[in-house]
Tab-separated table of C-alpha atoms in Angstrom:
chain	number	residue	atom	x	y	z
A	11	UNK	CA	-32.719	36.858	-27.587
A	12	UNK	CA	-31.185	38.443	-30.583
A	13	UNK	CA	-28.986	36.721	-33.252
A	14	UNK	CA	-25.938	38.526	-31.603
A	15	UNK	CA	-27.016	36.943	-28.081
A	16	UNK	CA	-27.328	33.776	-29.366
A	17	UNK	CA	-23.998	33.577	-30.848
A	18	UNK	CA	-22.460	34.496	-28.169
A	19	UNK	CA	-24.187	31.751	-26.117
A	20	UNK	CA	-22.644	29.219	-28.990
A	21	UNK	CA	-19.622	30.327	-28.713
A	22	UNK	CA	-19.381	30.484	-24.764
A	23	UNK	CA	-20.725	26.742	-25.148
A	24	UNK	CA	-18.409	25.140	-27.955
A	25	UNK	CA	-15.719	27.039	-28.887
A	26	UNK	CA	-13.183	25.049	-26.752
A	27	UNK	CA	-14.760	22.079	-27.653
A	28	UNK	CA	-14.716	22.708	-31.042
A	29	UNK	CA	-11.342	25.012	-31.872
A	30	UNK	CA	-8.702	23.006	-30.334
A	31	UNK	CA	-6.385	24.894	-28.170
A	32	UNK	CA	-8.232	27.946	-27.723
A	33	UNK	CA	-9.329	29.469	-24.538
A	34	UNK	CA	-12.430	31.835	-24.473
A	35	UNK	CA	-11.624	35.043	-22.300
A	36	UNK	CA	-13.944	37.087	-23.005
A	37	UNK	CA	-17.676	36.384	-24.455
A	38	UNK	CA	-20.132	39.526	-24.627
A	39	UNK	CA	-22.201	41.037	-26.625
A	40	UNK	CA	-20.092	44.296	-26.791
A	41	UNK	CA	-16.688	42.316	-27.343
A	42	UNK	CA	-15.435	37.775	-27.967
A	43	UNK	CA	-11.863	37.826	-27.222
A	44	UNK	CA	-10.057	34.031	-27.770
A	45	UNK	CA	-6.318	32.913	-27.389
A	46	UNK	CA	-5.377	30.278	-29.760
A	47	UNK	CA	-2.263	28.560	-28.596
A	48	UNK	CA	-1.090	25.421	-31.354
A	49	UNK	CA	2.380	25.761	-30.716
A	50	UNK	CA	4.572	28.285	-28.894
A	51	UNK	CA	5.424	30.270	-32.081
A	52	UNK	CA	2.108	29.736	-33.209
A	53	UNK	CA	-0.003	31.903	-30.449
A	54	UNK	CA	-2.625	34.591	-31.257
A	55	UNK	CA	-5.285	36.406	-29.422
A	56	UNK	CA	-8.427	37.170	-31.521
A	57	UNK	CA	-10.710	40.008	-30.584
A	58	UNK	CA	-14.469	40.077	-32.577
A	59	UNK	CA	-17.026	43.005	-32.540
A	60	UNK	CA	-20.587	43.167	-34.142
A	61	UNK	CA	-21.178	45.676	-36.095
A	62	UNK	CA	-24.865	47.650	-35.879
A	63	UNK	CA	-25.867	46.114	-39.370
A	64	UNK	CA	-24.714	42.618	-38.399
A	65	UNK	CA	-25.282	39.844	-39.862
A	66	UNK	CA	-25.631	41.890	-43.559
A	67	UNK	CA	-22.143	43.608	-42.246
A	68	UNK	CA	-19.055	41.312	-41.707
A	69	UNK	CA	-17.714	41.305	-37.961
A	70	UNK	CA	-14.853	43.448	-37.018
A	71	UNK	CA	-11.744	41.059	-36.209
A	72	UNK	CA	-8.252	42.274	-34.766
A	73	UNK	CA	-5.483	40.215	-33.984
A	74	UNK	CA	-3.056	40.724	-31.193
A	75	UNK	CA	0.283	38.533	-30.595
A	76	UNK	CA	3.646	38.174	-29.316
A	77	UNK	CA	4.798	35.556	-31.213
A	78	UNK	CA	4.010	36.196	-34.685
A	79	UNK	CA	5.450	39.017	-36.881
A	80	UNK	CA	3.115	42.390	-37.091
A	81	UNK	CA	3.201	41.942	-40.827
A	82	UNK	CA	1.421	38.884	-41.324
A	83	UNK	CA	-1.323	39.491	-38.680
A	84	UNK	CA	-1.682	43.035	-40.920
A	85	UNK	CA	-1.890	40.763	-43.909
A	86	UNK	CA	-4.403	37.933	-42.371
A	87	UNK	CA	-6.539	40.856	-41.376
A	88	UNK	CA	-7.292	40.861	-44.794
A	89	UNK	CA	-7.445	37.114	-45.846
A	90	UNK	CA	-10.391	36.850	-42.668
A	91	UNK	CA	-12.035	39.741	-43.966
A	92	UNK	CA	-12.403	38.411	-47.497
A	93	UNK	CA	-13.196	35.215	-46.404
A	94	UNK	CA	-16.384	36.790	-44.350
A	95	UNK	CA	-17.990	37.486	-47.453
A	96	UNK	CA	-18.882	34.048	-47.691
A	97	UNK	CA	-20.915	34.375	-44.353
A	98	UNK	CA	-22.601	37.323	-44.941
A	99	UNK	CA	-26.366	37.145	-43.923
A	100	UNK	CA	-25.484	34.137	-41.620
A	101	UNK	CA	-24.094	33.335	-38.864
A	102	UNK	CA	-20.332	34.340	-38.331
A	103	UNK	CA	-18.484	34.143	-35.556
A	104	UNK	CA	-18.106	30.292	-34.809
A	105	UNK	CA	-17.029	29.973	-38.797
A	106	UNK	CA	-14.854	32.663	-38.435
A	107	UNK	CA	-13.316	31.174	-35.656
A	108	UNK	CA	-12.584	27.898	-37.241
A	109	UNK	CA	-11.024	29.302	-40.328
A	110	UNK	CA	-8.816	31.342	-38.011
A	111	UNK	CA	-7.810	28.031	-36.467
A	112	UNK	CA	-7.415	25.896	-39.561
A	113	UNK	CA	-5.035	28.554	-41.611
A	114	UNK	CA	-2.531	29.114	-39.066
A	115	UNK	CA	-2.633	25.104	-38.659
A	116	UNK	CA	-2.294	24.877	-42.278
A	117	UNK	CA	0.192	27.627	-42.950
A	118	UNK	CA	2.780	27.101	-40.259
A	119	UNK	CA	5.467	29.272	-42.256
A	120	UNK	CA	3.097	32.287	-40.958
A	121	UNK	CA	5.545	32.571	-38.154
A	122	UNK	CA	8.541	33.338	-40.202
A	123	UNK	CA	7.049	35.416	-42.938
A	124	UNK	CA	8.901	38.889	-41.994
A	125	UNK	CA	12.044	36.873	-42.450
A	126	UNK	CA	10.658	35.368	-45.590
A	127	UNK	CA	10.021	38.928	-47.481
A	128	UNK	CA	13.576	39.881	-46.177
A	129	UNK	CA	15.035	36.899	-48.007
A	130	UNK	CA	12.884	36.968	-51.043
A	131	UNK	CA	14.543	40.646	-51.208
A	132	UNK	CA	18.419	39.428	-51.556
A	133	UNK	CA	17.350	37.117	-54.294
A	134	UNK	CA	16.161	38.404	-57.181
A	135	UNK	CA	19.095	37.159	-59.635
A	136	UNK	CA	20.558	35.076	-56.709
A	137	UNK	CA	18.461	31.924	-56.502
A	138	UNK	CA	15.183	30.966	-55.766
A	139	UNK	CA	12.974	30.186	-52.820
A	140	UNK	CA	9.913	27.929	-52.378
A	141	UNK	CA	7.828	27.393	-49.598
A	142	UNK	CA	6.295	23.975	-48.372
A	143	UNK	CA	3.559	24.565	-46.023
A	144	UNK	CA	2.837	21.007	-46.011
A	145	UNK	CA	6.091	19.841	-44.106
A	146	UNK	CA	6.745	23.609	-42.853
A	147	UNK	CA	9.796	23.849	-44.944
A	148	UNK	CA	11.539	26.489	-46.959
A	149	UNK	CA	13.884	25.005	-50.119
A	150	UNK	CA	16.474	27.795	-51.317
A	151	UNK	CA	18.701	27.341	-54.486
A	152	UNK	CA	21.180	30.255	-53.943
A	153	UNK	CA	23.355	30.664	-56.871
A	154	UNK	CA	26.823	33.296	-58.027
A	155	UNK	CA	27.724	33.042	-61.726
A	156	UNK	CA	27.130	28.906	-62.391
A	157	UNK	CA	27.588	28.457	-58.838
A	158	UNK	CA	24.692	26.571	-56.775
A	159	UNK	CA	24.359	26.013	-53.333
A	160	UNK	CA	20.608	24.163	-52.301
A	161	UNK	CA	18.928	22.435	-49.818
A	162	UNK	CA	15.777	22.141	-47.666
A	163	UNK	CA	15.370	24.077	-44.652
A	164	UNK	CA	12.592	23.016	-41.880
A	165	UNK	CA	11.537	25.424	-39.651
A	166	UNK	CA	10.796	23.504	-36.310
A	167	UNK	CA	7.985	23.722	-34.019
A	168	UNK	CA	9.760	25.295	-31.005
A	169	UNK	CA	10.954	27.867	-33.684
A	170	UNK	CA	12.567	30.552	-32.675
A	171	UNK	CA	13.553	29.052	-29.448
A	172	UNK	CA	15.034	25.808	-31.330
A	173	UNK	CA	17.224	26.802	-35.135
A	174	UNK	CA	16.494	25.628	-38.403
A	175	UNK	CA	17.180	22.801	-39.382
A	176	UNK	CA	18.621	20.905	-42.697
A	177	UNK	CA	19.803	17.286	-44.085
A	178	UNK	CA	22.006	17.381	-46.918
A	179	UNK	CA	22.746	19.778	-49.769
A	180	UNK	CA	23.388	19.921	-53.836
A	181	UNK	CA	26.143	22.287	-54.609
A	182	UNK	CA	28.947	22.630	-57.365
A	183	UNK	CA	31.036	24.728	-55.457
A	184	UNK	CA	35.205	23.246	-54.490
A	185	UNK	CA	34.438	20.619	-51.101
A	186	UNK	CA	36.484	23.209	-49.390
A	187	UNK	CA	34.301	26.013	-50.209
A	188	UNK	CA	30.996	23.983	-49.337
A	189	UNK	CA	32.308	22.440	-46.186
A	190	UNK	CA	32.716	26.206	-45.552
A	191	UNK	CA	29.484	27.613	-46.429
A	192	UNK	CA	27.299	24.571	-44.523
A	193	UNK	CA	29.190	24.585	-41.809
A	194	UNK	CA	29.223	27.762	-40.972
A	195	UNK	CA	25.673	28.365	-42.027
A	196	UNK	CA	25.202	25.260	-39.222
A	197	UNK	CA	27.272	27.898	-36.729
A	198	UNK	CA	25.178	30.647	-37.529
A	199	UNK	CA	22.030	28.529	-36.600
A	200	UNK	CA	23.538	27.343	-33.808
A	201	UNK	CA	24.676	30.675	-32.225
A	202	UNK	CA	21.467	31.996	-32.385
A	203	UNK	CA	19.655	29.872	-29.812
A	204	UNK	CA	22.560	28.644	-27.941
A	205	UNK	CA	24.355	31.065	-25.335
A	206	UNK	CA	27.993	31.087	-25.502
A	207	UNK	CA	30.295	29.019	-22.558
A	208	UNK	CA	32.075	32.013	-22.036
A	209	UNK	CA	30.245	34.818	-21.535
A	210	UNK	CA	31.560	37.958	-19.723
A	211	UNK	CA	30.250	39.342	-16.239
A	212	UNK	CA	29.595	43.045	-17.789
A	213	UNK	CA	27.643	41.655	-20.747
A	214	UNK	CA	23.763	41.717	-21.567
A	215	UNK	CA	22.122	38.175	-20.617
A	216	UNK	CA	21.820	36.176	-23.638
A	217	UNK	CA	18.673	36.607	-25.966
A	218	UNK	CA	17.578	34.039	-28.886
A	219	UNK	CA	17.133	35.493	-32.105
A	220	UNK	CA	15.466	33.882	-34.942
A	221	UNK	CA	17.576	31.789	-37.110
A	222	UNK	CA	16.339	31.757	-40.869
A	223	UNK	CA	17.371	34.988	-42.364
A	224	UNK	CA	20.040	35.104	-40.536
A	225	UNK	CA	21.424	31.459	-41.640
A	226	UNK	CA	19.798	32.037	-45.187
A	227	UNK	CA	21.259	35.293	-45.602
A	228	UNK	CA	24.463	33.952	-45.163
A	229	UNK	CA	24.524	31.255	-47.851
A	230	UNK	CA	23.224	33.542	-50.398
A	231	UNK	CA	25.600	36.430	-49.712
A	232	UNK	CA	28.317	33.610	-49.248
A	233	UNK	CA	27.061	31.343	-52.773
A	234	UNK	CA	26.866	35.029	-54.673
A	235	UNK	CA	30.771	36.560	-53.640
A	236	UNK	CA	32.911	33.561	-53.706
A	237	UNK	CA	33.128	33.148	-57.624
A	238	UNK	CA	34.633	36.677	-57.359
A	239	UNK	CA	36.775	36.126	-54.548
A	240	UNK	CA	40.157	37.079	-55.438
A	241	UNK	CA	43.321	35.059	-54.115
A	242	UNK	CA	44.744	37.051	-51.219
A	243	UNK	CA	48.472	36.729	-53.065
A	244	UNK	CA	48.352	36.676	-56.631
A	245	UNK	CA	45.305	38.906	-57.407
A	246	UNK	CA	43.042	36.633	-59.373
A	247	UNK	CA	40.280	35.224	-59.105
A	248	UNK	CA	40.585	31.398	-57.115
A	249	UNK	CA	37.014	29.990	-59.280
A	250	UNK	CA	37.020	29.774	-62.757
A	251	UNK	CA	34.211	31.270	-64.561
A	252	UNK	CA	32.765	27.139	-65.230
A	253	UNK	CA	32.242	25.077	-62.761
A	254	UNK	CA	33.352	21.950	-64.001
A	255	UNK	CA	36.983	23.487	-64.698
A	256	UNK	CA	37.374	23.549	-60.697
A	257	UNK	CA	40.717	21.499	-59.444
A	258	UNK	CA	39.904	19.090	-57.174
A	259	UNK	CA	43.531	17.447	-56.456
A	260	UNK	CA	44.091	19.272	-53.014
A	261	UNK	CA	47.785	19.107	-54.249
A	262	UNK	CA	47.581	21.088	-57.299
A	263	UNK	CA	48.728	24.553	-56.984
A	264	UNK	CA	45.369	25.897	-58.139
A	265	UNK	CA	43.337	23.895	-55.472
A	266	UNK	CA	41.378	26.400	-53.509
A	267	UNK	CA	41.907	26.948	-49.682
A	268	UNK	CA	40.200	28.630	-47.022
A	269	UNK	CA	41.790	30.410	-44.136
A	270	UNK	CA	39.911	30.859	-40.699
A	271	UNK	CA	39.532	34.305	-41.224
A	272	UNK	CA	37.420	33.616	-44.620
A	273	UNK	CA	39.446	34.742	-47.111
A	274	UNK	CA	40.694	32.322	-49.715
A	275	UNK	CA	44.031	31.623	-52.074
A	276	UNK	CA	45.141	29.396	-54.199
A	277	UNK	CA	47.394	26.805	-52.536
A	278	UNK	CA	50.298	26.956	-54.270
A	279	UNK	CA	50.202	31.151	-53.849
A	280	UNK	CA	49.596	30.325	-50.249
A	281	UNK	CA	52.386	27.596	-50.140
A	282	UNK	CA	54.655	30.727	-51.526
A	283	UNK	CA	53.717	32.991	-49.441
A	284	UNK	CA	54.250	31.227	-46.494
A	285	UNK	CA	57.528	30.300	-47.170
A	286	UNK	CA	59.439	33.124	-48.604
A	287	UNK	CA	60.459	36.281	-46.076
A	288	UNK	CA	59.036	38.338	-44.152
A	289	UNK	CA	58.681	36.123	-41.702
A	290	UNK	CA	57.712	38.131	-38.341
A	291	UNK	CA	57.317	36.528	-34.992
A	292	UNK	CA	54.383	35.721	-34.168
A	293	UNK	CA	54.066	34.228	-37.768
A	294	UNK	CA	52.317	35.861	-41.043
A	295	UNK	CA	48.988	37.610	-41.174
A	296	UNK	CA	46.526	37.284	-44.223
A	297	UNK	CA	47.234	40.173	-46.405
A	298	UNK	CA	43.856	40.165	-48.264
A	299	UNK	CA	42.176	43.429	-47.715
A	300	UNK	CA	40.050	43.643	-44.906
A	301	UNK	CA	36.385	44.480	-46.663
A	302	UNK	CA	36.608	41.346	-48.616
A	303	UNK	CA	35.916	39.459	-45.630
A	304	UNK	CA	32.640	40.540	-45.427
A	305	UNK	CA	30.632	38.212	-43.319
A	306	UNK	CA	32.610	34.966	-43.381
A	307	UNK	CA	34.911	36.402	-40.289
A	308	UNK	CA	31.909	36.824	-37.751
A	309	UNK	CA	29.240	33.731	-37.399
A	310	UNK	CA	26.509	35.973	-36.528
A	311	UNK	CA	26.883	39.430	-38.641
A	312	UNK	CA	25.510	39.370	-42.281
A	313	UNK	CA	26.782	42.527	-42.643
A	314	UNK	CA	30.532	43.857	-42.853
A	315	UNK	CA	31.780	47.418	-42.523
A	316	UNK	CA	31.916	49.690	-45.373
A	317	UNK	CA	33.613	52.397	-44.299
A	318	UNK	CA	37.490	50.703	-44.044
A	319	UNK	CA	39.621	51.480	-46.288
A	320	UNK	CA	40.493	48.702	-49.414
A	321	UNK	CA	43.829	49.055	-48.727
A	322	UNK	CA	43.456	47.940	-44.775
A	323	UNK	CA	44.921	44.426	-44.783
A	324	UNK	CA	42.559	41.968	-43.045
A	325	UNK	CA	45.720	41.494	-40.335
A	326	UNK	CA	44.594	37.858	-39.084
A	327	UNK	CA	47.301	35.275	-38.093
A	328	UNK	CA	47.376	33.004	-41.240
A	329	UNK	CA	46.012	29.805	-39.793
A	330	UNK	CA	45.947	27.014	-41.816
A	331	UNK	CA	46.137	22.830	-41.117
A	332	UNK	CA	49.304	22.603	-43.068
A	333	UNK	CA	50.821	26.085	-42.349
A	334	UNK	CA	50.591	26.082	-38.505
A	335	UNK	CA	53.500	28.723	-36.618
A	336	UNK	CA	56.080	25.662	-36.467
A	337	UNK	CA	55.815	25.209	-40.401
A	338	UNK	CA	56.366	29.250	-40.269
A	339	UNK	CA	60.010	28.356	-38.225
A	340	UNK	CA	60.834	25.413	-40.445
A	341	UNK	CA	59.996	27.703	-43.936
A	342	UNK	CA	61.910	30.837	-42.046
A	343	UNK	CA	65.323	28.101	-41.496
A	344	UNK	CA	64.454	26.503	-45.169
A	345	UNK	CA	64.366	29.945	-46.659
A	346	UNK	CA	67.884	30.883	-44.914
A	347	UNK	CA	69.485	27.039	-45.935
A	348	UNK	CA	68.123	27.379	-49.522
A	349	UNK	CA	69.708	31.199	-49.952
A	350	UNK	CA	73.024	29.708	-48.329
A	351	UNK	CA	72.990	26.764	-50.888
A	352	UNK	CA	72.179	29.380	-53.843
A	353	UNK	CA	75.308	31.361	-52.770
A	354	UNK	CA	78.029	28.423	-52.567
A	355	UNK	CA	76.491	27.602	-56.220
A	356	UNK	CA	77.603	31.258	-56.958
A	357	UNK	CA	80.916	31.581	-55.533
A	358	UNK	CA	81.557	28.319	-57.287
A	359	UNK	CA	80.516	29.300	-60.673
A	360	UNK	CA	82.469	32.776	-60.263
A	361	UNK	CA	85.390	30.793	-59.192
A	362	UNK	CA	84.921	28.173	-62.414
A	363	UNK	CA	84.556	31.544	-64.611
């Protein structure tokens, strides 16, 4: 028997034994095809050739998966066949196989790496992004002006089936503003494993779609826009340019609210707003302009339109915990009482004249 013929023979006798979670399909001369299967994410099918100079040439190795993104199993193409230059003149194949095993066991972020490059993209003067292969995490620091938002996300092991995941955050931004930002990152996680209750009859079945860029995306859009996030009534802009000259009495005037629609004001613009005229049934709609929503009014689009118009107002009811439609009645009949009072003081003082 050849060298060829006898590694084949090895491999048909230990390479369950001694890759764990693999599963030989196919051992021949001509073609060694394994499935490696550590996790559900994690699941790769490697095919092995020998070329006519073998062992002096390295073996021909293709990867094949359904799980993993195309552009890392381009990229470990690469890392296997610099790595067979150690083997060359030797034996290959049961090496090969091992090192195979032990990087994607050791680099468990391989799964998300498309994602990764996408997200490394939107930050080049909006934060950083480090990777800890160790505890398959991903820390982010996204940041707008001298505005931070950071915290460590894990990527689990059912991943994409299950979200990402994340305990606790650092940020600088108003409470209102990061109660905002994590929770609806935490909604945009959510949404994208987890069918809705409701879903209509007509509608496509329901599909989970990986979680990271999606949720990441979000915060760094969110973290880079709000320090120039203009109030929706006076014009300005609701942060000031330093962080530590944010209000934080929520009953100053210049404390900064949040509508359900995403826009924001400052609350004593909102408070005037809400209770000077028009007041139309059905109660007030936001009047920011409608682009500057961008993706804080839908959980799961990054992405808003940009071909409305500026001037389009966003239209939303104005929903708010202290400006609900009964506090739109009792402004409307405060309004009318305070212009009735304003009037007796003016036929009096004509009268006194």
């Amino acid at each position: 028997m050849g060298l060829v013929e006898d590694e084949v023979a090895e491999v048909g006798r230990l390479c369950e034994k001694v890759v764990p979670n693999s599963k030989l399909v196919t051992c021949l001369p001509s073609l060694v095809r394994v499935e490696l299967r550590q996790t559900k994410s994690r699941q790769l099918t490697v095919c092995v050739r020998f070329p006519d100079n073998y062992p002096t040439g390295k073996l021909l190795v293709e990867f094949k998966s359904k799980t993993m993104p195309s552009v890392f199993l381009e990229r470990f193409v690469g890392i296997c066949d610099t790595r067979l230059n150690d083997f060359l003149g030797r034996p290959q194949l049961m090496k090969m196989l091992q090192f195979i095993d032990g990087y994607l066991a050791e680099n468990p972020l391989c799964i998300v790496l498309d994602e990764i490059q996408n997200i490394r993209q939107m930050l080049p003067d909006a934060g950083d992004l480090k990777l800890k292969q160790k505890t398959c995490s991903i820390c982010l620091v996204a940041r707008g002006g001298q505005y931070y938002f950071g915290a460590k996300f894990i990527v689990p092991q059912g991943y994409p089936a299950e979200c990402i995941q994340w305990n606790g955050h650092d940020c600088n931004l108003p409470q209102s503003l990061v109660l905002f930002v994590n929770g609806q990152a935490r909604e945009i996680a959510r949404q994208c494993v987890e069918a809705p209750l409701r879903q209509p009859m007509c509608s496509e079945a329901f599909e989970v779609k990986p979680s990271l860029q999606r949720t990441l995306g979000f915060i760094i859009e969110a973290v880079r826009d709000l320090p120039d996030e203009k109030c929706a009534v006076c014009r300005s802009c609701c942060l000031p340019v330093c962080p530590t000259q944010v209000v934080t009495q929520d009953d100053s005037d210049a404390y900064v609210v949040r509508m359900f629609c995403g826009h924001i004001y400052h609350q004593g613009c909102l408070k005037r707003f809400m209770s000077e005229p028009p007041f139309p049934e059905g109660g007030k709609t936001c009047p920011a302009p409608r682009n500057r929503a961008r993706s804080f009014q839908r959980a799961t689009d990054l992405r808003f339109s940009k071909n409305r118009s500026s001037e389009t107002a966003c239209g939303q009811r104005v929903t708010y915990d202290k400006w609900g439609l009964n506090n739109v009645k009792s402004a409307e009949a405060k309004w009318a009482h305070q212009q009735a009072r304003e009037r007796e003081l003016e036929e009096v003082i004509d009268f006194l004249q």
